[in-house]
Short mmCIF file of C-alpha atoms in Angstrom, two decimals:
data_model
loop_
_atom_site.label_atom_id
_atom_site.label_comp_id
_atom_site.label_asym_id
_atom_site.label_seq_id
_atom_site.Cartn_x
_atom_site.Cartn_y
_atom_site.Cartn_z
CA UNK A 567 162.45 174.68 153.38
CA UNK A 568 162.33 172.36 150.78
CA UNK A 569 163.20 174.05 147.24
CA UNK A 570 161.89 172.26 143.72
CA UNK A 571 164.65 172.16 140.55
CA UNK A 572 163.06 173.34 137.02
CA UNK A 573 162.87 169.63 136.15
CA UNK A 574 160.81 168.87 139.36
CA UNK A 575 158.60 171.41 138.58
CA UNK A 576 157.77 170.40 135.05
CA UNK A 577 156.97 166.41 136.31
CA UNK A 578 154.76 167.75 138.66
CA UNK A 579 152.69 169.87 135.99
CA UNK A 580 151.30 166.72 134.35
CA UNK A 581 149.78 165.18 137.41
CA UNK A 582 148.63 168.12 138.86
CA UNK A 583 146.97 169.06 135.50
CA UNK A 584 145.11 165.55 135.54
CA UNK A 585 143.80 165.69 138.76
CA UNK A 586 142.24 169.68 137.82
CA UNK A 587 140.61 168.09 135.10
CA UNK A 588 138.91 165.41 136.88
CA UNK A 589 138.12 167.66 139.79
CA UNK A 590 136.34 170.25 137.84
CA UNK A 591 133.71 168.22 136.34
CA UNK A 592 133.13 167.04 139.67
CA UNK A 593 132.74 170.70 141.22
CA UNK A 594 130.74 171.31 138.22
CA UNK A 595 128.24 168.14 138.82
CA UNK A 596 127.69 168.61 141.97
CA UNK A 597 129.30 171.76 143.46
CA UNK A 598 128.56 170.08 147.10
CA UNK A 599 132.31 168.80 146.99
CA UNK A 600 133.90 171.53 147.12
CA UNK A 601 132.90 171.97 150.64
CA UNK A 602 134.86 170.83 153.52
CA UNK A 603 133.54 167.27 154.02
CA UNK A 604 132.47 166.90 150.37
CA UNK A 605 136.32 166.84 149.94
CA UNK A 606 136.44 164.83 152.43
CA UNK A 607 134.21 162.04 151.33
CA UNK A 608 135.12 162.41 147.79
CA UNK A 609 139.24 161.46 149.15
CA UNK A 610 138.30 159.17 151.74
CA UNK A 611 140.41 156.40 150.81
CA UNK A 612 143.11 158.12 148.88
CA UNK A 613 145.67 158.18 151.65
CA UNK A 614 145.81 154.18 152.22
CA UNK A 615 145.90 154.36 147.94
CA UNK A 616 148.89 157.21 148.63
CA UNK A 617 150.99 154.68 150.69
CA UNK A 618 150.94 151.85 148.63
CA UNK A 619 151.87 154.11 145.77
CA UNK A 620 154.96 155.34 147.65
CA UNK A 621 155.45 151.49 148.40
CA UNK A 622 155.57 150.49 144.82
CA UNK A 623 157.85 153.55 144.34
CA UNK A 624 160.73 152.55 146.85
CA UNK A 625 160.54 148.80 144.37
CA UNK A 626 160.47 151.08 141.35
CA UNK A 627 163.27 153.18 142.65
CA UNK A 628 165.61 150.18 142.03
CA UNK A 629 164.67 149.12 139.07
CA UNK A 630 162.12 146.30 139.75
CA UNK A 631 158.14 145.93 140.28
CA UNK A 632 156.63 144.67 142.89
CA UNK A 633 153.35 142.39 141.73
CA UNK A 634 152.52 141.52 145.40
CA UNK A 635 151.92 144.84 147.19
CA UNK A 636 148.16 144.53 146.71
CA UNK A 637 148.16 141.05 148.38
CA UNK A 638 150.58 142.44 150.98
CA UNK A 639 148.54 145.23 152.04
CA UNK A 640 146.06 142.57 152.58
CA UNK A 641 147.31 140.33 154.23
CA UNK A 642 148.70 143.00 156.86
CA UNK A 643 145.45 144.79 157.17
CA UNK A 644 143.89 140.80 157.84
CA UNK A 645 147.17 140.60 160.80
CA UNK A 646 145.59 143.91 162.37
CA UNK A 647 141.99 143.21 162.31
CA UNK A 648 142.62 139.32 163.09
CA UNK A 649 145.65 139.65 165.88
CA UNK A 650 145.68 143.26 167.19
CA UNK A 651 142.09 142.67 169.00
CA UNK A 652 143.23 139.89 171.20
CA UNK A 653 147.16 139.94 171.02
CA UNK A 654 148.72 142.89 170.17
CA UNK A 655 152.61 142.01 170.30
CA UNK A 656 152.22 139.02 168.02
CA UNK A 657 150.26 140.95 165.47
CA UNK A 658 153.40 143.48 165.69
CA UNK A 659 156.13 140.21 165.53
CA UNK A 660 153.80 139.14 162.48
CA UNK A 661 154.15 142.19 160.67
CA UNK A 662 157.78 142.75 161.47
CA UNK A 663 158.44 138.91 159.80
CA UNK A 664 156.21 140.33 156.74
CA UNK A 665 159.08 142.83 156.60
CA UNK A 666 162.06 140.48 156.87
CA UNK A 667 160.92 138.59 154.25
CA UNK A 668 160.06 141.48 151.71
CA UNK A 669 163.45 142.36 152.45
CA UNK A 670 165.14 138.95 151.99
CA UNK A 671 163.30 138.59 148.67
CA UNK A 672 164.52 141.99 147.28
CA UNK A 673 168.21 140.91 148.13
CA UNK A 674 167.57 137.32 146.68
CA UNK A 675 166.56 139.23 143.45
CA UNK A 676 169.41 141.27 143.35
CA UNK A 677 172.07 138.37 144.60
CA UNK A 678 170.56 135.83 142.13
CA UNK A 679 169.99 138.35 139.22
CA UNK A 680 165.76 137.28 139.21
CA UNK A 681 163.23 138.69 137.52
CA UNK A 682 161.21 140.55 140.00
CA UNK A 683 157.73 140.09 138.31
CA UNK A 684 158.29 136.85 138.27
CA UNK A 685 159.13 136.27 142.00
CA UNK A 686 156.11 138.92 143.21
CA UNK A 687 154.07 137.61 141.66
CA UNK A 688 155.06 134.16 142.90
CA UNK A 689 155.27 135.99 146.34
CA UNK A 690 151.74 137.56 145.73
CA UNK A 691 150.44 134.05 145.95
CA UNK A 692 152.00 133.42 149.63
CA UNK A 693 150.99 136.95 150.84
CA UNK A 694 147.08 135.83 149.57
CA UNK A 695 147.02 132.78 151.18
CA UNK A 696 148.40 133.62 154.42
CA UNK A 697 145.33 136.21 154.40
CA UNK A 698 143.10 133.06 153.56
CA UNK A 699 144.24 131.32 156.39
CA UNK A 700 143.90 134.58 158.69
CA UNK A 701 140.75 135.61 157.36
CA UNK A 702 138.84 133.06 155.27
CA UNK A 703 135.67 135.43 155.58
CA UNK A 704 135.28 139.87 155.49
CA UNK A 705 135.36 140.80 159.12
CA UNK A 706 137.42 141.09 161.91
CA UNK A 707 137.70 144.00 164.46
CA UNK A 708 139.46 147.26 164.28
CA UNK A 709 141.08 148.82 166.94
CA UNK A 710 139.38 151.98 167.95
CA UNK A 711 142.69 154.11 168.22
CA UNK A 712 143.20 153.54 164.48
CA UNK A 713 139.65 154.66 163.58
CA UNK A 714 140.38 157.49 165.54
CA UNK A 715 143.03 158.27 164.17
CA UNK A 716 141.63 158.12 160.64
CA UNK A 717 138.40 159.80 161.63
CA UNK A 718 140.07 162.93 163.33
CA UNK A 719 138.71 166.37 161.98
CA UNK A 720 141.64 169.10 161.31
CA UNK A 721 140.14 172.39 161.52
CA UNK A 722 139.31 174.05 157.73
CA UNK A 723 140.77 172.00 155.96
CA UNK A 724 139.81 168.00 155.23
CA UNK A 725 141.84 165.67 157.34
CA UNK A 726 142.39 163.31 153.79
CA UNK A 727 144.33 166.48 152.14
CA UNK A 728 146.43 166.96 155.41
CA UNK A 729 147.76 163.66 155.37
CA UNK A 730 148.39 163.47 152.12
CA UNK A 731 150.21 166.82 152.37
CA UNK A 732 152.79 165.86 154.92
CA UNK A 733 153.25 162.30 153.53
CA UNK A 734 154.37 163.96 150.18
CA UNK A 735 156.68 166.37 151.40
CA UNK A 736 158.05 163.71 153.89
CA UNK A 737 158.67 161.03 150.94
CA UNK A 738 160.38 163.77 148.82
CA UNK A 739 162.73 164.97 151.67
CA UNK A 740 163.88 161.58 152.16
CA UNK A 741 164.41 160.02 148.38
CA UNK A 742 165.25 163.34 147.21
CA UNK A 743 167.22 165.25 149.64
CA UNK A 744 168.48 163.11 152.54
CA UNK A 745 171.98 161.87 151.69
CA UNK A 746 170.25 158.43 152.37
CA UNK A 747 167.61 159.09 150.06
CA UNK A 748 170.09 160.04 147.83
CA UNK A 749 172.18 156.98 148.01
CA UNK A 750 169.10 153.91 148.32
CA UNK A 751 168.05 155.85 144.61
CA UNK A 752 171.87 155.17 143.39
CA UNK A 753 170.92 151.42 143.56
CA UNK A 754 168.50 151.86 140.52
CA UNK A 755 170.19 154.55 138.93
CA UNK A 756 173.90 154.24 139.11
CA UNK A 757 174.32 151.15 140.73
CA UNK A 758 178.34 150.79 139.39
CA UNK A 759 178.88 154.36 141.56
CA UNK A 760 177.49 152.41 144.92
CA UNK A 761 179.88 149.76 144.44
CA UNK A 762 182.91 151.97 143.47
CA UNK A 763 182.30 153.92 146.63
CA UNK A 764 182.50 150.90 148.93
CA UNK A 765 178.52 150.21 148.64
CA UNK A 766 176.81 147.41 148.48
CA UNK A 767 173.55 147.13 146.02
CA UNK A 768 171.83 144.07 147.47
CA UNK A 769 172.04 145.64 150.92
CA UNK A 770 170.18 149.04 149.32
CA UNK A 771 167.86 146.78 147.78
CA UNK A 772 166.86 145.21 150.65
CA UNK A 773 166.34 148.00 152.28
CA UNK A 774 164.51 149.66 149.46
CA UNK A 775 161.91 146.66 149.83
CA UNK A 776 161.65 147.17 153.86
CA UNK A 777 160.62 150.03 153.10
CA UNK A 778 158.02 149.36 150.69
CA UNK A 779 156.77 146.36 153.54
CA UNK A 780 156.50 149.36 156.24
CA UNK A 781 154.23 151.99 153.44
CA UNK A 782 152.41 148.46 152.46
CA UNK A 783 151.61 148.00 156.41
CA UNK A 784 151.12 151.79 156.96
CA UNK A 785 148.79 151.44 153.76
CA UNK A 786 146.86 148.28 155.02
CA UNK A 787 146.38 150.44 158.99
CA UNK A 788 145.40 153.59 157.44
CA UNK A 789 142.67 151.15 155.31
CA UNK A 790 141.51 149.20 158.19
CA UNK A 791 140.55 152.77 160.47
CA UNK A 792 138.37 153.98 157.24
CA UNK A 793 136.46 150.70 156.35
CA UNK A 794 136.81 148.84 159.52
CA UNK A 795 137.01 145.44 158.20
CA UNK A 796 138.91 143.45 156.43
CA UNK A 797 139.29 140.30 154.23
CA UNK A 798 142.16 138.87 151.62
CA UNK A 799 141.26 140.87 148.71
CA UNK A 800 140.52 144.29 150.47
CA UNK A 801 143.33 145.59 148.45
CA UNK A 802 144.42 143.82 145.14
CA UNK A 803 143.42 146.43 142.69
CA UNK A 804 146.48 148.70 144.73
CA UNK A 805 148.83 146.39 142.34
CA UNK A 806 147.92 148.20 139.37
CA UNK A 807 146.76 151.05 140.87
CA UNK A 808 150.52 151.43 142.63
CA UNK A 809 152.31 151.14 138.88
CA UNK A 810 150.03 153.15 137.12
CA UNK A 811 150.22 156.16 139.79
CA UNK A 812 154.05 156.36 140.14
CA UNK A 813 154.50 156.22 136.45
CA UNK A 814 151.43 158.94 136.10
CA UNK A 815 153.43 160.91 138.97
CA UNK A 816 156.71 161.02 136.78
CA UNK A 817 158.04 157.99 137.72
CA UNK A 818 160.17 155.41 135.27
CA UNK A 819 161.29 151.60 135.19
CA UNK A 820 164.10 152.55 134.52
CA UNK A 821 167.40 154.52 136.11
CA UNK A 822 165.65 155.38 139.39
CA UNK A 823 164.16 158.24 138.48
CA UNK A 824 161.03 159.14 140.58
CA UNK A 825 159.06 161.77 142.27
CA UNK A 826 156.63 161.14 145.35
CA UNK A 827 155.36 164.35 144.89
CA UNK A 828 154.36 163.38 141.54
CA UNK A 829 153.27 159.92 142.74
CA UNK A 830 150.87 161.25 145.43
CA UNK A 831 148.89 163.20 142.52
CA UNK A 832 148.78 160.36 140.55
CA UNK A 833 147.54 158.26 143.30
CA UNK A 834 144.67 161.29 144.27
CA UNK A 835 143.73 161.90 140.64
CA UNK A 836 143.48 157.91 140.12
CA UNK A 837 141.60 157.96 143.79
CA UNK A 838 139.15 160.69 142.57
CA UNK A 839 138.46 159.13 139.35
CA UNK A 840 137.44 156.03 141.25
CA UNK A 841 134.75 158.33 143.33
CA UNK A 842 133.62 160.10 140.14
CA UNK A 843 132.44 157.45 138.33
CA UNK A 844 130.86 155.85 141.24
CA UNK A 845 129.24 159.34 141.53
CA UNK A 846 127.82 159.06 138.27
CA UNK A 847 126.04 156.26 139.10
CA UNK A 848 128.09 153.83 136.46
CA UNK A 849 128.09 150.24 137.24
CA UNK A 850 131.15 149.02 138.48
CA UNK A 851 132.04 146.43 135.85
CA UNK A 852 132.39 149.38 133.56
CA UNK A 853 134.24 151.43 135.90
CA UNK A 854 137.00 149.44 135.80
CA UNK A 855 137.41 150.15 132.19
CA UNK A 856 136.68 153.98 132.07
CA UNK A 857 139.52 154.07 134.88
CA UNK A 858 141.43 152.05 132.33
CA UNK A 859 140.54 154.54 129.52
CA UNK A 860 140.88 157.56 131.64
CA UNK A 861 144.93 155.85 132.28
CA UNK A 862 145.60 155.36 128.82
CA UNK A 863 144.74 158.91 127.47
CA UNK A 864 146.78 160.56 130.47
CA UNK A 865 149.80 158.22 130.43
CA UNK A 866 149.51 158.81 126.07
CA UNK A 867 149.63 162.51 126.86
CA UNK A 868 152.87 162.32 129.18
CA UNK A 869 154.68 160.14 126.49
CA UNK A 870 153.35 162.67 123.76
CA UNK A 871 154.92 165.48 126.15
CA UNK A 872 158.10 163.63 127.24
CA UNK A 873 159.09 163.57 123.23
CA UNK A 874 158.13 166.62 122.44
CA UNK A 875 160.66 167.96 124.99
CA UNK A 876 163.22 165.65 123.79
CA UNK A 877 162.88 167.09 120.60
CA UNK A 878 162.91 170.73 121.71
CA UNK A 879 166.30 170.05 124.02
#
């Protein structure tokens, strides 16, 4: 049984309270969602949104961000709709090298001392264009065990709030309370104890980035069994998305402090925001900036918070 700290508790108050207040207009509108598939419509695609989050996290963890993971999740859902079909082993060798090499950039960042918004977003530029080259038009063909998959119905409660369920608790089990959890977060947040204890920080790093290139892939899969398709910019608003979630979730730049409980609510509330203004019937080029808005005043109210507690320790 996993048990929650006092401080754990109060980060996940925030988040939580956002996504209450976006769902109750919703319920209010149109109290048709709060019935088992209305739920399940109106969180269709938060899980691939959840993953990505938790892959941004595992950059954030130590200390960088990661401008690519929207192009990544791309190009990996254009590998599995492109090379699954017809070849299935060299669509899993061509994620695997995806892996390698988010792995041998995060240790080049941490060997060389880089700026890692500098190199993503360099990297976001190879990750897009491989996708080109993949899939220079939407399409492509999804195997059927992966829209099954995404398409199975869990009894009484919607499959979308399931998954996102047990990929929480999993994510906080291992950052938070495996010992290597424990020690990959040292990287960001005391990286001078990993090296007195015989550690090495660019090794934690890279793996820290492997594991953002497996939640980017398991992102870009879970994506391709709910739309089907795919093309190179299926998934380039994740980018922002990613940052904006994990830091709505609790999350900071800085010292490796995180919480993928936290970052899962961020990525649902920013998920059903999405679906509620399409729901309204507002045009998408003002959607993006009423998500914007919506950002703004909930990230204003966590720094507004954060002080106030400062103040009051």
């Amino acid at each position: 049984m996993i048990r929650f700290s006092k401080t754990e508790i109060q980060t996940l108050l925030l988040p939580l309270f956002s996504l209450v207040v976006i769902l109750i207009p919703i319920f209010w509108l149109n109290p048709n969602t709060m019935s088992y598939f209305g739920l399940g419509l109106l969180l269709n695609l938060a899980v691939p949104m959840i993953l990505a989050t938790l892959a941004q996290m595992c950059v954030i963890t130590v200390n960088d961000l990661d401008l690519s993971i929207g192009a990544f999740v791309s190009l990996a859902a254009c590998i599995v709709v492109t090379l699954f079909p017809d070849n299935f082993w060299l669509g899993i060798g061509a994620l695997m090298l995806c892996i390698a090499v988010y792995a041998a950039i995060g240790a080049l960042i941490e060997y060389f001392n880089l700026p890692s918004i500098v190199v993503t977003l360099g990297l976001s530029f190879v990750w897009g264009g491989w996708a080109l080259i993949l899939r220079p038009t939407p399409g492509g063909v999804t195997p059927q065990w992966l829209q099954d998959a995404m398409e199975v119905m869990i009894p009484f409660v919607p499959t979308p709030i399931v998954y996102s369920v047990l990929i929480a608790f999993f994510a906080h089990w291992f950052l938070m309370r495996s010992a290597v959890g424990v020690r990959l977060r040292g990287a960001g947040g005391n990286p001078k104890a990993i090296l007195r204890s015989g550690g090495s920080v660019i090794q934690s790093k890279a793996v820290m980035y492997a594991l953002a290139g497996v939640l980017g892939i398991l992102s870009a899969m879970t994506l391709v069994g709910l739309t089907t398709s795919a093309d190179a910019n299926i998934a380039q608003r994740y980018t922002l998305i990613s940052i904006a979630a994990v830091i709505l979730g609790g999350g900071s730049f800085m010292g490796g402090r995180i919480s993928p409980i936290g970052g899962v609510l961020g990525a649902l509330t920013l998920s059903v925001a999405s679906s509620f203004l399409a729901f309204l019937s507002i045009a998408p080029k003002w959607q993006i900036g009423l998500q914007g808005a919506i950002l703004i005043i909930v990230l204003s109210l966590r720094a507004l918070l954060s002080r106030q507690g400062a103040k009051n320790a």
